[in-house]
Coordinates of C-alpha atoms in Angstrom, one line a residue:
Chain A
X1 CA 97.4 123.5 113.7
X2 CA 94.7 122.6 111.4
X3 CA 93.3 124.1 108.1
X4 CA 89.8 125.1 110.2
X5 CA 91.7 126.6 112.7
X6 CA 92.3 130.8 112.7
X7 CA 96.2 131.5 112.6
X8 CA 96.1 132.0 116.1
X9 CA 95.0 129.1 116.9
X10 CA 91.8 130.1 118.6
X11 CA 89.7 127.2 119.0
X12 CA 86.1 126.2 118.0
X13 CA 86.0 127.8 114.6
X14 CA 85.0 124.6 113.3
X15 CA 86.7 123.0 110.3
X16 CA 86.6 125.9 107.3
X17 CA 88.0 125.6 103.8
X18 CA 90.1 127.9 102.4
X19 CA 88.6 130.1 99.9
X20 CA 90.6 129.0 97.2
X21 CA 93.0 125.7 97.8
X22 CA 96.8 126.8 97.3
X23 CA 96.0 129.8 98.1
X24 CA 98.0 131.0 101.2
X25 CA 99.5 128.5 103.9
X26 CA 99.1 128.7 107.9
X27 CA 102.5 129.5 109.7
X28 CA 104.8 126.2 109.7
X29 CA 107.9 125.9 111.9
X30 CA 108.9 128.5 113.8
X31 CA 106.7 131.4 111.9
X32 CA 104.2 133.0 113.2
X33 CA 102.7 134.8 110.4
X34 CA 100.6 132.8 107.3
X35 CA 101.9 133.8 103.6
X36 CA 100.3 133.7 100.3
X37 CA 101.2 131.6 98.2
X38 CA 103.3 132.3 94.9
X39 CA 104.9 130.6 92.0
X40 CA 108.3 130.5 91.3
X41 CA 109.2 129.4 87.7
X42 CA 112.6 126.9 88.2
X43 CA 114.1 127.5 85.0
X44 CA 114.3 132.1 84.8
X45 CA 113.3 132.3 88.3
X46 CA 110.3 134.7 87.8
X47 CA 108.2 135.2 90.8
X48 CA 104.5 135.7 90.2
X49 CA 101.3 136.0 92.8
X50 CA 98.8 134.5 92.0
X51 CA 100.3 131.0 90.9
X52 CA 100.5 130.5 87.4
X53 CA 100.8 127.1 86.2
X54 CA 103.2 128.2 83.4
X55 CA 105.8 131.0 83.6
X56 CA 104.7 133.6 81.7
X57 CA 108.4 134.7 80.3
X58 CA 109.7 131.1 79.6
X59 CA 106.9 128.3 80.0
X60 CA 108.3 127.1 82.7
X61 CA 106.3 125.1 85.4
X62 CA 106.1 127.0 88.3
X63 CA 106.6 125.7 91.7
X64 CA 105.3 126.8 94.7
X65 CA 106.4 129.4 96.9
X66 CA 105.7 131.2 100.3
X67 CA 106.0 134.9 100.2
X68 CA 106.6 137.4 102.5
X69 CA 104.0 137.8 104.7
X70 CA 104.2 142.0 105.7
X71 CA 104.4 145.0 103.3
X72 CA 103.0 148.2 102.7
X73 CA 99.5 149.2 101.7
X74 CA 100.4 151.0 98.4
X75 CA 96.4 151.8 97.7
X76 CA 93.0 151.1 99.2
X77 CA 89.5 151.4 99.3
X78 CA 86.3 151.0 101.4
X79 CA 83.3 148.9 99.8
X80 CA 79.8 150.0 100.9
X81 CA 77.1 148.9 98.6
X82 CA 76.0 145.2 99.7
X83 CA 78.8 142.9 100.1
X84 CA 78.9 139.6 98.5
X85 CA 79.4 136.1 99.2
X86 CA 78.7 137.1 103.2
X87 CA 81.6 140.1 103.3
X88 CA 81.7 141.7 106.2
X89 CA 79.8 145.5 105.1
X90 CA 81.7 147.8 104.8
X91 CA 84.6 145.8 103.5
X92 CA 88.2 146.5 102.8
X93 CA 90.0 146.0 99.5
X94 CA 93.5 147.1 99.0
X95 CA 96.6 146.4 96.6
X96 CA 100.1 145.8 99.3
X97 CA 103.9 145.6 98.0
X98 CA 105.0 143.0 99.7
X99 CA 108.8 143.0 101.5
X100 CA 111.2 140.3 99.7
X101 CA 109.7 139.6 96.3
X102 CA 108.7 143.3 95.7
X103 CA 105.1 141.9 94.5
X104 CA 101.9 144.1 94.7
X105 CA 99.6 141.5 95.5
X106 CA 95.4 142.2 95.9
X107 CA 93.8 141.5 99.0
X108 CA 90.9 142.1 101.8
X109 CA 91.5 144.3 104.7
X110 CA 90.9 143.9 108.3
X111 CA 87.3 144.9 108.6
X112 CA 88.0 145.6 112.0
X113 CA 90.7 149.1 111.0
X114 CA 89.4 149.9 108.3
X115 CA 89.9 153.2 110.3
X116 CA 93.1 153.1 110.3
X117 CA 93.8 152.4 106.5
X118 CA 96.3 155.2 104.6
X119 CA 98.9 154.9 102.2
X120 CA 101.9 153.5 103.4
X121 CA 100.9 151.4 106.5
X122 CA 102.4 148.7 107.3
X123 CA 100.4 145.4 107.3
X124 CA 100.7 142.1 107.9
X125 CA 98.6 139.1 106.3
X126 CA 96.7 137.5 108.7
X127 CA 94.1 134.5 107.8
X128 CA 90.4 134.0 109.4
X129 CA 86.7 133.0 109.0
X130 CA 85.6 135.4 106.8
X131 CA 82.4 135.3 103.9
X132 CA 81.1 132.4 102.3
X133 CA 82.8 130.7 99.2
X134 CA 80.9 129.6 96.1
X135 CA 79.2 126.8 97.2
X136 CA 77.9 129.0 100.3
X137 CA 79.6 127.2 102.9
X138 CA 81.8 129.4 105.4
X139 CA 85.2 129.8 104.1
X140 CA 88.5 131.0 105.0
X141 CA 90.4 134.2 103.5
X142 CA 93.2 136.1 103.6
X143 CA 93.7 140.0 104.7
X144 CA 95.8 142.3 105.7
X145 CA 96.1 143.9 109.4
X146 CA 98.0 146.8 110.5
X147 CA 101.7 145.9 112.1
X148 CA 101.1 147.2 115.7
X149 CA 103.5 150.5 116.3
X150 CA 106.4 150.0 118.7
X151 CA 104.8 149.7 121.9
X152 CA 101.9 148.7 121.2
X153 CA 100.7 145.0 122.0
X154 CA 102.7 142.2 119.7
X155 CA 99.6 140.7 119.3
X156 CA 96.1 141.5 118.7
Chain B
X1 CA 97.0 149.8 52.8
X2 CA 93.7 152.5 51.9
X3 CA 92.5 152.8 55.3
X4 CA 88.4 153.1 55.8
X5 CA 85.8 155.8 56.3
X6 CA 82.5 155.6 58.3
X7 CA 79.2 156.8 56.0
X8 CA 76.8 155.9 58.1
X9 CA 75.8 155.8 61.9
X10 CA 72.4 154.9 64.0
X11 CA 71.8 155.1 67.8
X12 CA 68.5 154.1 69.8
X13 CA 68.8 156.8 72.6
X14 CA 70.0 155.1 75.9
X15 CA 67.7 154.4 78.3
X16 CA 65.5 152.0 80.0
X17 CA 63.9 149.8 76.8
X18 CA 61.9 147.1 79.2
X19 CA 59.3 146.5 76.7
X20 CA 62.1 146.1 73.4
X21 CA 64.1 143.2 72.8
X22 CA 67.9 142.9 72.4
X23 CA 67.3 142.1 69.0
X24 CA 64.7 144.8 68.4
X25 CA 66.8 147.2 69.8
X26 CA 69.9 146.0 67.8
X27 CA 68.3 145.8 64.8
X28 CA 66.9 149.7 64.8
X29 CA 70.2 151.2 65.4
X30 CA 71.3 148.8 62.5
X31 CA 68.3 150.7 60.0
X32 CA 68.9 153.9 60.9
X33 CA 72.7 153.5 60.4
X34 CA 72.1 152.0 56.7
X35 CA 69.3 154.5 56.3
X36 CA 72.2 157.1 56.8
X37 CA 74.6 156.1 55.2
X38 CA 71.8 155.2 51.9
X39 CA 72.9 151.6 51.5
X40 CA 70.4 148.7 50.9
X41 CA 71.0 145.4 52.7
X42 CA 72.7 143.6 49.8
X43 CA 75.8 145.7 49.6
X44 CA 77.4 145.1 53.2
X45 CA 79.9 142.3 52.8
X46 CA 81.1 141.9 56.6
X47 CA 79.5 142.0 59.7
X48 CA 80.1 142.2 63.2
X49 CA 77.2 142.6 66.3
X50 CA 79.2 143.4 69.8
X51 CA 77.1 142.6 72.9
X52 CA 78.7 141.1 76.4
X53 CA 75.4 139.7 77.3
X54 CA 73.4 138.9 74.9
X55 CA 73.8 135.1 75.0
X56 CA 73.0 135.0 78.5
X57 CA 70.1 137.3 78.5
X58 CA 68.4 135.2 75.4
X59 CA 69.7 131.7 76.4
X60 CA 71.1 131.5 72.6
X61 CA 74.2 132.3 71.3
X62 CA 75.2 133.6 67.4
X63 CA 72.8 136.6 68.3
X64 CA 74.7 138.8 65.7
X65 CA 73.0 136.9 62.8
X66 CA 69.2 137.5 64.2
X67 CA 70.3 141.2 64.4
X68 CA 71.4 141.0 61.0
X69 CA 68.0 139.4 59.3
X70 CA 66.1 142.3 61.0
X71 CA 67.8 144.1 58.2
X72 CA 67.5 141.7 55.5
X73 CA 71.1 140.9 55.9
X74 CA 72.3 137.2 55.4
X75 CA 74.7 135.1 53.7
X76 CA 77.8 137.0 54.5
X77 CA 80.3 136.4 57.4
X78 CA 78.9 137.8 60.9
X79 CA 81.3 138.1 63.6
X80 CA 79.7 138.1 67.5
X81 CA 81.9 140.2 69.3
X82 CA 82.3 140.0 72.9
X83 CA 85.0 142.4 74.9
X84 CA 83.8 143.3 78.0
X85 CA 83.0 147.0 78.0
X86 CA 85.0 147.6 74.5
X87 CA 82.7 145.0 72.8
X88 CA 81.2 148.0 70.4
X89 CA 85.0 149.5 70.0
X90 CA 86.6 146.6 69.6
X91 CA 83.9 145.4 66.7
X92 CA 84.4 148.7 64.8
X93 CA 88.5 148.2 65.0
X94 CA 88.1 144.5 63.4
X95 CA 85.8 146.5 60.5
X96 CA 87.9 149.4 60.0
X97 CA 90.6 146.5 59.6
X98 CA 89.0 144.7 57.5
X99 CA 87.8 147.1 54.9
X100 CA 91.2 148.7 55.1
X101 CA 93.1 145.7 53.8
X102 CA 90.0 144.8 51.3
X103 CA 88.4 141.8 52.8
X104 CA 85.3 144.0 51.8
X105 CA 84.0 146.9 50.5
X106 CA 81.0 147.4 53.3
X107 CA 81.2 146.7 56.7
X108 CA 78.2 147.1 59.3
X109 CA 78.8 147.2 62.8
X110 CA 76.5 146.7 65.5
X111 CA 76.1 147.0 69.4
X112 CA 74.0 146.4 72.1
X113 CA 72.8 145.8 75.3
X114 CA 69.8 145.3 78.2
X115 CA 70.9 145.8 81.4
X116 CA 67.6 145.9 83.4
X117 CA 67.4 142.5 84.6
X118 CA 66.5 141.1 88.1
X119 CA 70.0 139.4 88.9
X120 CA 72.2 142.8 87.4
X121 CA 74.6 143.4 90.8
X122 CA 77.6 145.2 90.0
X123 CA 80.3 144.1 87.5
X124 CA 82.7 142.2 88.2
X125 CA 85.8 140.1 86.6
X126 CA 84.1 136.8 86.6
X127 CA 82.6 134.8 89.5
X128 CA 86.0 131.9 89.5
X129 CA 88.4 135.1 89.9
X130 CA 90.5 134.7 92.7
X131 CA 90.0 138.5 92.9
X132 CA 85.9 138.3 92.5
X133 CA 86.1 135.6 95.4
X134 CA 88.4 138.1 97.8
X135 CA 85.6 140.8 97.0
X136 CA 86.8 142.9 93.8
X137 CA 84.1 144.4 92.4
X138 CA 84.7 146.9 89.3
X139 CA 84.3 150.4 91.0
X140 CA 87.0 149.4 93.5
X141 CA 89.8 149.4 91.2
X142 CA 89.2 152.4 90.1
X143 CA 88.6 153.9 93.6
X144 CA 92.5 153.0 94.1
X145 CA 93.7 154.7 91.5
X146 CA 91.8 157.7 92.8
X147 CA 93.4 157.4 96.0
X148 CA 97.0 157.0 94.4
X149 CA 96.2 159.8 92.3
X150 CA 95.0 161.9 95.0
X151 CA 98.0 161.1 97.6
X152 CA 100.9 161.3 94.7
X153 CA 99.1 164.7 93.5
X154 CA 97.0 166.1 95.5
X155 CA 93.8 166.0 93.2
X156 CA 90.6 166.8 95.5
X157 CA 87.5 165.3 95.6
X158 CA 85.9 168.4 94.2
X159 CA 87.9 167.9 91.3
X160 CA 86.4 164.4 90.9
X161 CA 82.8 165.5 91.3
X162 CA 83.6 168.0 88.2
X163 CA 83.6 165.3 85.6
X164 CA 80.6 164.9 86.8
X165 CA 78.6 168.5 87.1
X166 CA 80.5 168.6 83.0
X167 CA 79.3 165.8 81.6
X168 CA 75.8 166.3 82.7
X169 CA 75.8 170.0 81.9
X170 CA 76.7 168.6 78.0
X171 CA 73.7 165.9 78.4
X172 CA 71.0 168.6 78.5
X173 CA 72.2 169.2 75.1
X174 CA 72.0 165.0 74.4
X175 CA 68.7 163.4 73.5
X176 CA 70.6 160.1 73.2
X177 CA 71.3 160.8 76.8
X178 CA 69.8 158.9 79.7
X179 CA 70.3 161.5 82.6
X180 CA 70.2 165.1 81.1
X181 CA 69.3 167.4 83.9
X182 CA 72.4 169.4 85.4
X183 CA 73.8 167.8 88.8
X184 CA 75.8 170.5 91.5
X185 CA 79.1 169.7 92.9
X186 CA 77.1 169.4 96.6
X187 CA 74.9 166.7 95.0
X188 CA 77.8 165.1 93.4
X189 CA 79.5 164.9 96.7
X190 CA 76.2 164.0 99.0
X191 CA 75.3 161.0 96.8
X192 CA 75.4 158.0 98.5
X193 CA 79.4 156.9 98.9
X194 CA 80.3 153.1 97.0
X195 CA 83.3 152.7 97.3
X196 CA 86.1 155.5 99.0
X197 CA 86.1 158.1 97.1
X198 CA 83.7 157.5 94.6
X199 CA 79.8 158.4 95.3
X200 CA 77.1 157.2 93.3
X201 CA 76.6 160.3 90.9
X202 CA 80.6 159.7 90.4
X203 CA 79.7 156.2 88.1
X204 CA 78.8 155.3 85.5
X205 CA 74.9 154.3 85.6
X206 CA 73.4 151.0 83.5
X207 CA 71.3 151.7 80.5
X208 CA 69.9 149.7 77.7
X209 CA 70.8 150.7 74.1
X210 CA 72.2 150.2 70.4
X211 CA 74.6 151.9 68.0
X212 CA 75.5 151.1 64.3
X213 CA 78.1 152.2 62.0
X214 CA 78.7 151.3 58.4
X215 CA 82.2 151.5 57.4
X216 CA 83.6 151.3 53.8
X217 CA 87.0 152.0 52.5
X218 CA 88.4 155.2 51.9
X219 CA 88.4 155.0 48.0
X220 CA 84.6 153.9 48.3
X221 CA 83.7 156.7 50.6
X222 CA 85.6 159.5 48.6
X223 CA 82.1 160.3 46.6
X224 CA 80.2 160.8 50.0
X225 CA 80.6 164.5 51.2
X226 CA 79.7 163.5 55.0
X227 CA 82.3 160.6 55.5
X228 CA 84.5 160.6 58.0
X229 CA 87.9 159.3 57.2
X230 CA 89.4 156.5 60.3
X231 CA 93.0 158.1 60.9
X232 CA 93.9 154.9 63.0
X233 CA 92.2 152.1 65.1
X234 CA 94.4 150.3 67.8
X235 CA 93.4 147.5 70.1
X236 CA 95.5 147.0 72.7
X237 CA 95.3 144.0 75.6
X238 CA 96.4 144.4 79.4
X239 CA 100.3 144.4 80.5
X240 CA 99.4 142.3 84.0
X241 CA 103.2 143.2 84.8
X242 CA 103.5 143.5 88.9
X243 CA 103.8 145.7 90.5
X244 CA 101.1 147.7 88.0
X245 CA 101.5 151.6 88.7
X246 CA 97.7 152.6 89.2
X247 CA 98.5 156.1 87.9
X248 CA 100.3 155.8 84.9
X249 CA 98.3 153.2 83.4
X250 CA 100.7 151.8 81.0
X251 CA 98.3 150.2 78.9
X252 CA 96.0 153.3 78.3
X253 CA 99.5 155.4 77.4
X254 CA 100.4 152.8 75.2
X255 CA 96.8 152.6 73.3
X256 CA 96.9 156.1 73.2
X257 CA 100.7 156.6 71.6
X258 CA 99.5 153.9 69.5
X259 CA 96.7 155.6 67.7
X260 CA 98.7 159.0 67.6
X261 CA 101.8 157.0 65.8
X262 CA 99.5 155.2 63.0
X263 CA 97.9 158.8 62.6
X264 CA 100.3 161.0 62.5
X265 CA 98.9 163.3 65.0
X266 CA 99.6 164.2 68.3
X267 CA 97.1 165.7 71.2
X268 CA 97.5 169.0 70.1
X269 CA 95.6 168.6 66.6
X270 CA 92.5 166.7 68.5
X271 CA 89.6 169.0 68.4
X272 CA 86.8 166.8 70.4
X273 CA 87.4 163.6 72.1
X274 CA 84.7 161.0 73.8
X275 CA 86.6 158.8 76.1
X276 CA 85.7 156.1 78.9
X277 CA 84.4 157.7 81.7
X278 CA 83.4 155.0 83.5
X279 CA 84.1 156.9 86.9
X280 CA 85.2 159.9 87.1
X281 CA 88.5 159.7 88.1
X282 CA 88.5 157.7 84.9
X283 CA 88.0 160.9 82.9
X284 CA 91.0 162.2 84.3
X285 CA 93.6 159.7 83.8
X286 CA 92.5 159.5 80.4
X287 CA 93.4 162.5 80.0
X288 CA 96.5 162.1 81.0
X289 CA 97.4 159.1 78.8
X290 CA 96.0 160.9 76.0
X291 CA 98.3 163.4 76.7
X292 CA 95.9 166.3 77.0
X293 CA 97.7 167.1 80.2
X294 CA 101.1 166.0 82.2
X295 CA 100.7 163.3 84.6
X296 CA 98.8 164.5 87.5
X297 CA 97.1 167.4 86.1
X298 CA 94.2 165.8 84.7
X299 CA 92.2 167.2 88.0
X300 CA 93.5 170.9 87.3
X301 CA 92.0 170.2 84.2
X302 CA 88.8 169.9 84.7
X303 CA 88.6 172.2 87.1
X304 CA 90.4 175.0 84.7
X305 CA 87.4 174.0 82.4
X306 CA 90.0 172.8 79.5
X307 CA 87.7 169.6 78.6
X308 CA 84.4 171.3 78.5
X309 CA 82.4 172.7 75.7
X310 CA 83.8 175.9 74.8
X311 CA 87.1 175.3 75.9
X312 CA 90.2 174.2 74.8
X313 CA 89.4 170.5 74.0
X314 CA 86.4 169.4 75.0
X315 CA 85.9 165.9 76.5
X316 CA 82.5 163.6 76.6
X317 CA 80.1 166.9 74.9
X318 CA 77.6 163.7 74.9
X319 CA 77.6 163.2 78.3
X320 CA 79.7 160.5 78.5
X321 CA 79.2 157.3 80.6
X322 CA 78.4 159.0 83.6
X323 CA 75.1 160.5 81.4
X324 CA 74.5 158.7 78.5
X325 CA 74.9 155.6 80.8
X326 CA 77.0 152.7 79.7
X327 CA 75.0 149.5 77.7
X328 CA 78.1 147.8 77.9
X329 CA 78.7 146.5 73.8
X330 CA 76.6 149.5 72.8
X331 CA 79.2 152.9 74.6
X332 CA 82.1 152.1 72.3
X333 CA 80.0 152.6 69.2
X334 CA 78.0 155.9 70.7
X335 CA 81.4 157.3 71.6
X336 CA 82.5 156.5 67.7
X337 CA 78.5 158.2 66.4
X338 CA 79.5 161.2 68.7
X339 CA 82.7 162.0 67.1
X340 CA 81.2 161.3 63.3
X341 CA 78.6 163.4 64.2
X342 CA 80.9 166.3 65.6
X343 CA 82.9 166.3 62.2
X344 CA 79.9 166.6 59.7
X345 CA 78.8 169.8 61.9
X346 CA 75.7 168.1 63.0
X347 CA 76.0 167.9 66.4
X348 CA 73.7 171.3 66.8
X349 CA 74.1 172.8 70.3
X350 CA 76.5 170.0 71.1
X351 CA 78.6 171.3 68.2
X352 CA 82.4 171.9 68.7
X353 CA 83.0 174.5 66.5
X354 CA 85.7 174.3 63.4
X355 CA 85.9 170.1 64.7
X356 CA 88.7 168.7 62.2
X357 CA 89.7 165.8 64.2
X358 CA 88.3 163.4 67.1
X359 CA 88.9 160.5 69.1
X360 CA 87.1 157.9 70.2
X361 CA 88.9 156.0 73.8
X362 CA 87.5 153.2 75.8
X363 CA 88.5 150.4 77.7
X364 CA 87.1 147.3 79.2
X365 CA 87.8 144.1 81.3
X366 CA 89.8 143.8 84.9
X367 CA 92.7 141.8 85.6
X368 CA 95.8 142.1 87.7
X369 CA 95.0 145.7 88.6
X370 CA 95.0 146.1 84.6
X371 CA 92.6 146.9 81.9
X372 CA 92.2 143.7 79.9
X373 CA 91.1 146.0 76.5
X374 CA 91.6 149.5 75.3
X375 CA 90.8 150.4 71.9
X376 CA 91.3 154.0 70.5
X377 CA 89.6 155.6 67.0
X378 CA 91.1 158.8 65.5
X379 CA 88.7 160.1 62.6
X380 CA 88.9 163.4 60.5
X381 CA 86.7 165.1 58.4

């Protein structure tokens, strides 16, 4: 699967950058989910989202990580003044705990449920065309989707 | 150490100034405030000049000394300040500071800002930010916490619009104020929605302005019968800790217990406070870190008309923010001249009466779901 690619492998999206590099990773293996992309300090084992080069408790240098890629939509919020860099308008913001490293991380929102949004639903971070990074060129980003109920389809 | 005092304070009403320069409009609230406090230009020692724009609206930087030489005021060590929306708060902490531990005898502060420029969008945290590129813009953090606030305890949106229909009922009584005439909870609530919950009459609008405050020490000041003695001035910087609990805001609590520790007071002697009300919901978690209130009751608050003029500890009597408007290096200063002015008695119908103590709260900068500044002033009379 390449970098241009959405994580669904839908084809003819054309070849799109991420909107920041190191940002988040496209599933590998057997997932089928992308993750963010954290940093895990070697030496006290502090996790931390975004990346830091240093460890903030110890000076450590960090090292990668992948992080859970579903969580909980602990607050959120609907933007409707004009969006920038090419946002969708409205536009989702929210803050999600994500499962595992218990990290409240800032992200985008489907534009597409923003319906749908409350406290406490359960998301999962999906990855897409979405905006226009600073250079202008179309970009991709990160957001988070609602997890389908029981029942519902497994994939949207 | 023999802590400071403020003798004299200046303000150019807030408003839009298209025709005035930054350094014009810098440079009057500078006069006025030596006029006031009947100092010529050769005794200040120290200065600072607070504004988070000013090098990129002139194309020049070291603006603080051209503000200075309006005032005839050279030689001496000028500090340019720049701290986000606590710019103005966070030059009159360094001052207080410095007179306090006798690096000199008389400090003048000043602040200001233009905001009516072409390119002006809404803040944000910087355009490199991963959270500017993934769309934060500064309303929306704030809009979070009103939603947290609003599941974990059940504050309304009516309760919200309140800070609003209060601080523009005190504005009428403002001439410094930029918006004065009363607003209704309907209109509040009808304005046009930026982000969930907040509506447009709920923040904070831009303004151009200036504010000025000389500061001495405490001995120096003891033969002026309308100083105001600095209790304490804390600046405290952002936590970033994750996961950051959008209610308790543990960087305002700890800027607030702060400034009550190196005073010696607690909420309950406070007669007046001016704090940040950027947004409204804003206004009501400061109240809650400044203890006027438990957590969570800062919308009952309002609504029980505690904070408003009259009751029993008025918040923002200058309109706040959401009124005055906010020139961003400017608001931390007109919070500070609001409070002076409150304990000399000569705030006329804005007067709290019997004020013996105030408080002056802001905050400024986004990161991590933090504030990246908050600086808190207690003065007496």
């Amino acid at each position: 699967m390449t970098n241009g690619e959405s994580c669904n492998g839908a084809p003819g999206e054309g070849d799109f950058p991420p909107i920041v590099p190191g940002l988040f990773r496209l599933p590998e293996g057997g997932e089928s989910e992308p993750s963010l992309l954290g940093g895990r300090c070697p030496e006290c084992g502090g996790v931390y989202f975004p990346r830091p080069k240093y460890c903030p408790k110890c000076l450590g240098e960090t090292a990668e990580t992948a992080l859970a890629s579903r969580g909980s939509l602990y607050s959120y919020t609907v933007v409707r003044i004009k969006a920038p860099m090419g946002l969708p308008e409205p536009y989702g913001l929210g803050l999600v705990d994500l499962e595992e490293s218990g990290l409240r991380v800032f992200g985008l929102l489907d534009p597409a449920t923003l319906d749908l949004c409350r406290i406490g639903l359960p998301v999962r971070l999906t990855v897409a065309p979405m905006g226009t990074n600073v250079q202008g060129t179309p970009c991709l980003r990160p957001f988070f989707t609602p997890i389908p109920e029981p029942g519902e389809g497994a994939s949207r | 150490m023999t802590g400071a005092a403020i003798i004299g304070t200046g303000l150019v009403p807030f408003g839009k100034h298209l025709d005035r320069s930054l350094v014009d409009l810098a440079g009057e609230a500078a006069y006025l405030a030596l006029k006031d406090a009947g100092i010529k230009p050769d005794r200040v020692g120290l200065g600072y000049f607070a504004s988070a724009s000013a090098a990129a609206f002139m194309g020049d930087m070291t603006v603080g000394q051209n503000v200075f030489w309006e005032v005839g005021i050279s030689r001496i060590p000028i500090v340019n300040v720049e701290n986000a929306c606590t710019s103005g708060s966070t030059a009159a902490y360094l001052a207080c500071r410095a007179v306090a531990t006798g690096q000199a005898e008389v400090a003048l502060v000043v602040g200001a800002e233009k905001m009516f420029v072409k390119t002006m969008g809404l803040l944000n945290s910087g355009a490199n930010e991963l959270d500017t590129l993934l769309g934060m813009v500064a309303p929306a953090g704030f809009a979070m916490r009103a939603a947290r606030h609003m599941q974990e305890f059940g504050t309304t949106a009516e309760q919200l619009a309140m800070v609003s229909v209060k601080n523009r009922r005190h504005a009428a009584a403002n001439p410094a104020a930029q918006y004065r005439k009363p607003v209704t909870l309907e209109e509040v609530l009808a304005s046009p929605m930026i982000v969930d919950p907040l509506t447009k009459l709920q923040c904070c609008p831009i303004a151009d302005g200036a504010a000025a405050l000389v500061v001495t020490s405490a001995g120096a000041a003891k033969v002026d019968r309308r100083a105001v003695k600095v209790k304490s001035a804390v600046y405290c910087t952002g936590g970033y800790e994750n996961p950051q609990d959008l209610v308790r805001w543990e960087t305002d609590y700890r800027a607030c217990r702060q400034a009550y520790e190196e005073a010696g007071l607690g909420p309950k002697d406070l007669s007046v406070v001016e704090c940040h009300d950027a947004f409204t919901i804003a206004e009501i978690l400061h109240y809650e870190a400044l203890r006027l209130c438990e957590t969570g009751q800062g919308g009952r608050m309002v609504q029980e008309g505690h904070t408003a003029l009259g009751g029993r500890i008025p918040v923002n009597v200058s309109g706040g923010l959401l009124s005055r408007g906010h020139p961003i290096a400017a608001t931390g200063l007109a919070q500070i001249y609001e409070i002076v002015a409150q304990l000399r008695g000569e705030a006329g119908p804005r007067q709290v009466s019997g004020a013996r103590v105030g408080l002056a709260h802001c905050m400024g900068g986004d990161k991590a779901a933090d504030s990246k500044s908050c600086t808190v002033v207690v003065m007496a009379n």
